[in-house]
XYZ file of N, CA and C in Angstrom:
315
model
N 0.884 -1.085 0.040
C -0.022 0.025 -0.018
C 0.835 1.310 0.063
N 0.576 2.185 -0.651
C 1.349 3.474 -0.841
C 1.092 4.301 0.339
N 2.324 5.007 0.635
C 2.308 5.937 1.702
C 1.092 6.893 1.731
N 0.735 7.412 0.654
C -0.472 8.315 0.445
C -1.764 7.666 0.852
N -1.936 6.496 0.564
C -3.069 5.695 0.835
C -3.151 5.426 2.363
N -2.063 5.095 3.073
C -1.931 4.964 4.425
C -2.193 6.233 5.245
N -1.650 7.336 4.767
C -1.818 8.568 5.454
C -3.371 8.951 5.381
N -4.083 8.738 4.333
C -5.421 8.980 4.165
C -6.305 8.236 5.155
N -5.996 6.955 5.343
C -6.577 6.129 6.093
C -6.475 6.439 7.784
N -5.184 6.897 7.811
C -4.950 7.227 9.282
C -5.676 8.590 9.635
N -5.873 9.383 8.659
C -6.516 10.725 8.881
C -8.042 10.426 9.169
N -8.453 9.365 8.349
C -10.048 9.046 8.583
C -10.189 8.398 9.927
N -9.105 7.545 10.357
C -9.232 7.042 11.699
C -9.271 8.020 12.844
N -8.632 9.111 12.691
C -8.516 10.236 13.667
C -9.883 10.906 13.530
N -10.376 11.156 12.316
C -11.616 11.911 12.351
C -12.797 11.024 12.816
N -12.747 9.886 12.570
C -13.905 9.020 13.141
C -13.858 8.915 14.659
N -12.472 8.684 15.176
C -12.598 8.480 16.685
C -12.941 9.924 17.330
N -12.545 11.077 16.681
C -12.954 12.342 17.257
C -14.473 12.565 17.316
N -15.207 11.926 16.608
C -16.666 12.044 16.636
C -17.207 11.614 18.083
N -16.663 10.732 18.631
C -17.141 10.443 19.956
C -16.215 10.693 21.101
N -14.851 10.974 20.772
C -13.865 11.368 21.834
C -12.591 12.118 21.267
N -12.686 13.286 21.179
C -11.446 14.037 20.627
C -10.362 13.679 21.618
N -10.440 13.490 22.727
C -9.351 13.256 23.664
C -8.475 11.965 23.235
N -9.402 10.889 22.877
C -8.892 9.635 22.418
C -8.273 9.716 21.061
N -9.061 10.617 20.172
C -8.409 10.666 18.777
C -7.101 11.335 18.803
N -6.699 12.399 19.734
C -5.457 12.954 19.898
C -4.389 11.799 20.103
N -4.771 10.895 20.894
C -3.781 9.816 21.276
C -3.640 8.595 20.382
N -4.673 8.578 19.441
C -4.728 7.395 18.618
C -3.484 7.246 17.699
N -2.944 5.961 17.547
C -1.967 5.643 16.630
C -2.531 4.558 15.766
N -2.146 4.824 14.398
C -2.346 3.649 13.569
C -0.997 3.094 12.980
N -0.795 1.717 13.136
C 0.419 1.079 12.707
C 0.164 0.048 11.698
N 0.886 0.036 10.784
C 0.713 -0.976 9.609
C 1.650 -2.152 9.774
N 1.026 -3.315 9.680
C 1.744 -4.554 9.817
C 1.884 -5.030 8.447
N 2.932 -5.718 8.133
C 3.008 -6.480 6.773
C 2.078 -7.620 6.629
N 1.932 -8.297 7.819
C 1.044 -9.527 7.765
C 0.688 -9.781 9.160
N -0.594 -10.050 9.437
C -1.165 -10.433 10.790
C -1.561 -11.846 10.454
N -1.181 -12.700 11.363
C -1.470 -14.202 11.116
C -3.016 -14.515 10.979
N -3.844 -13.919 11.853
C -5.335 -14.381 11.922
C -6.193 -13.246 11.934
N -5.825 -11.944 11.652
C -6.810 -10.960 11.729
C -6.528 -9.762 10.707
N -7.480 -9.026 10.263
C -7.359 -7.961 9.480
C -6.756 -6.646 10.275
N -6.976 -6.795 11.629
C -6.410 -5.641 12.484
C -6.733 -6.004 13.940
N -6.132 -5.253 14.820
C -6.393 -5.279 16.262
C -6.113 -3.958 16.909
N -6.792 -3.887 17.980
C -6.590 -2.699 18.905
C -5.953 -2.995 20.213
N -5.342 -2.120 20.667
C -4.722 -2.283 22.122
C -4.484 -0.814 22.551
N -5.007 -0.473 23.639
C -5.101 0.806 24.278
C -5.362 1.919 23.152
N -4.440 2.709 22.869
C -4.697 3.837 21.764
C -3.954 3.396 20.526
N -3.739 2.286 20.237
C -3.100 1.869 19.070
C -3.911 0.898 18.216
N -4.041 1.013 16.931
C -4.763 0.138 16.126
C -3.677 -0.416 15.131
N -3.632 -1.738 14.974
C -2.656 -2.246 13.833
C -3.537 -2.845 12.896
N -3.175 -2.504 11.740
C -3.937 -2.964 10.536
C -2.958 -3.716 9.648
N -3.492 -4.751 9.043
C -2.700 -5.649 8.079
C -2.747 -5.030 6.695
N -1.570 -4.573 6.319
C -1.313 -3.812 5.028
C -1.762 -4.728 3.835
N -1.510 -6.030 3.891
C -1.746 -6.951 2.888
C -3.280 -7.276 2.754
N -3.824 -7.237 3.854
C -5.489 -7.481 3.724
C -6.421 -6.340 3.691
N -5.745 -5.205 3.945
C -6.600 -3.934 4.041
C -7.012 -3.640 2.552
N -8.276 -3.705 2.238
C -8.819 -3.215 1.045
C -9.933 -2.170 1.095
N -10.211 -1.362 0.153
C -11.330 -0.464 0.200
C -12.740 -1.140 0.582
N -12.714 -2.385 0.129
C -14.198 -2.937 0.307
C -14.367 -3.289 1.810
N -13.488 -3.875 2.515
C -13.648 -4.224 3.764
C -12.813 -3.380 4.787
N -12.089 -2.568 4.367
C -11.084 -1.853 5.226
C -12.014 -0.880 6.029
N -12.928 -0.146 5.505
C -13.744 0.811 6.494
C -14.439 -0.006 7.500
N -14.976 -1.174 7.403
C -15.456 -1.827 8.496
C -14.454 -2.176 9.538
N -13.426 -2.649 9.153
C -12.204 -2.995 9.913
C -11.756 -1.789 10.726
N -11.617 -0.694 10.112
C -11.240 0.655 10.838
C -12.132 0.796 12.015
N -13.513 0.904 11.587
C -14.628 1.256 12.417
C -14.593 0.142 13.627
N -14.427 -1.057 13.452
C -14.315 -2.159 14.381
C -13.223 -1.880 15.380
N -12.110 -1.544 14.931
C -10.849 -1.352 15.832
C -11.070 -0.126 16.404
N -11.681 0.962 15.885
C -11.849 2.247 16.700
C -12.894 1.965 17.795
N -13.750 1.219 17.552
C -14.784 0.852 18.444
C -14.166 0.192 19.668
N -13.158 -0.766 19.439
C -12.462 -1.391 20.464
C -11.672 -0.315 21.229
N -10.990 0.488 20.856
C -10.218 1.541 21.520
C -11.269 2.384 22.368
N -12.321 2.893 21.698
C -13.295 3.652 22.502
C -13.979 2.835 23.684
N -14.177 1.573 23.444
C -14.923 0.818 24.438
C -13.887 0.504 25.650
N -12.635 0.117 25.320
C -11.718 -0.277 26.289
C -11.309 0.988 27.193
N -11.506 2.274 26.586
C -11.176 3.232 27.501
C -12.265 3.700 28.337
N -13.784 3.563 27.857
C -14.766 3.862 28.491
C -15.078 2.771 29.631
N -14.841 1.531 29.312
C -15.167 0.375 30.080
C -13.820 -0.450 30.180
N -12.864 -0.262 31.019
C -11.706 -0.959 31.164
C -11.705 -2.476 31.379
N -12.977 -2.958 32.006
C -13.181 -4.339 32.156
C -14.056 -5.147 31.187
N -14.286 -4.440 30.070
C -15.210 -4.902 29.030
C -14.469 -6.162 28.401
N -15.362 -7.055 27.816
C -14.738 -8.184 27.128
C -14.668 -7.831 25.662
N -14.033 -8.526 24.741
C -13.696 -8.119 23.506
C -14.857 -7.685 22.555
N -15.822 -8.628 22.386
C -16.892 -8.309 21.668
C -18.250 -8.261 22.347
N -18.133 -7.952 23.673
C -19.410 -7.979 24.623
C -20.382 -6.799 24.361
N -21.304 -6.669 25.322
C -22.365 -5.795 25.069
C -21.679 -4.245 25.115
N -20.895 -4.077 25.882
C -20.146 -2.661 25.725
C -19.643 -2.315 24.363
N -18.810 -3.360 23.787
C -18.433 -3.039 22.441
C -19.565 -2.975 21.439
N -20.603 -3.790 21.536
C -21.520 -3.770 20.492
C -22.302 -2.373 20.565
N -22.529 -1.915 21.775
C -23.315 -0.705 22.026
C -22.270 0.570 21.357
N -21.043 0.410 21.759
C -20.103 1.515 21.186
C -20.141 1.503 19.677
N -20.105 0.324 19.153
C -20.106 0.195 17.682
C -21.280 0.847 17.143
N -22.426 0.679 17.710
C -23.709 1.316 17.172
C -23.638 2.733 17.317
N -23.125 3.261 18.452
C -22.785 4.672 18.693
C -22.054 5.221 17.490
N -20.922 4.579 17.365
C -19.873 4.957 16.354
C -20.550 5.002 15.016
N -21.303 4.047 14.640
C -21.822 3.934 13.305
C -22.842 5.097 12.984
N -23.648 5.327 14.147
C -24.771 6.353 13.942
C -23.955 7.796 13.842
N -22.876 8.044 14.497
C -22.228 9.269 14.539
C -21.559 9.428 13.184
N -21.067 8.443 12.650
C -20.360 8.346 11.228
C -21.411 8.702 10.145
N -22.581 8.091 10.417
C -23.803 8.360 9.367
C -24.143 9.685 9.522
N -24.407 10.389 10.612
C -24.729 11.673 10.656
C -23.764 12.671 10.329
N -22.547 12.439 10.450
C -21.352 13.229 10.027
C -21.254 13.232 8.516
N -21.501 12.132 7.959
C -21.474 11.896 6.512
C -22.686 12.577 5.673
N -23.836 12.593 6.495
C -24.993 13.200 6.047
C -24.840 14.805 5.810
N -24.077 15.394 6.964
C -23.711 16.785 6.913
C -22.794 17.206 5.798
N -21.965 16.242 5.362
C -20.900 16.726 4.351
C -21.496 16.913 3.128
């Protein structure tokens, strides 16, 4: 993936995260891995790791939203489980915020 494409995706990640938490967006880092063994991406604390080989425009946006929802969930609910009710609620909030933001544009 070209550096320009990576930078565009990183800017989108910051913009999406800032919809629900500007404080978290300021600390968010996106790291590109050459290959992840069993995932398109993962999140840990304020870091999102995306698989450069698997990231495509078709499913990349969903992966990006998914990992941002993890970051937001773990910050709001430190004891939350990976894909538990807190995560699902955060993902719904995030998707609704993105939809409203894109309608305004």
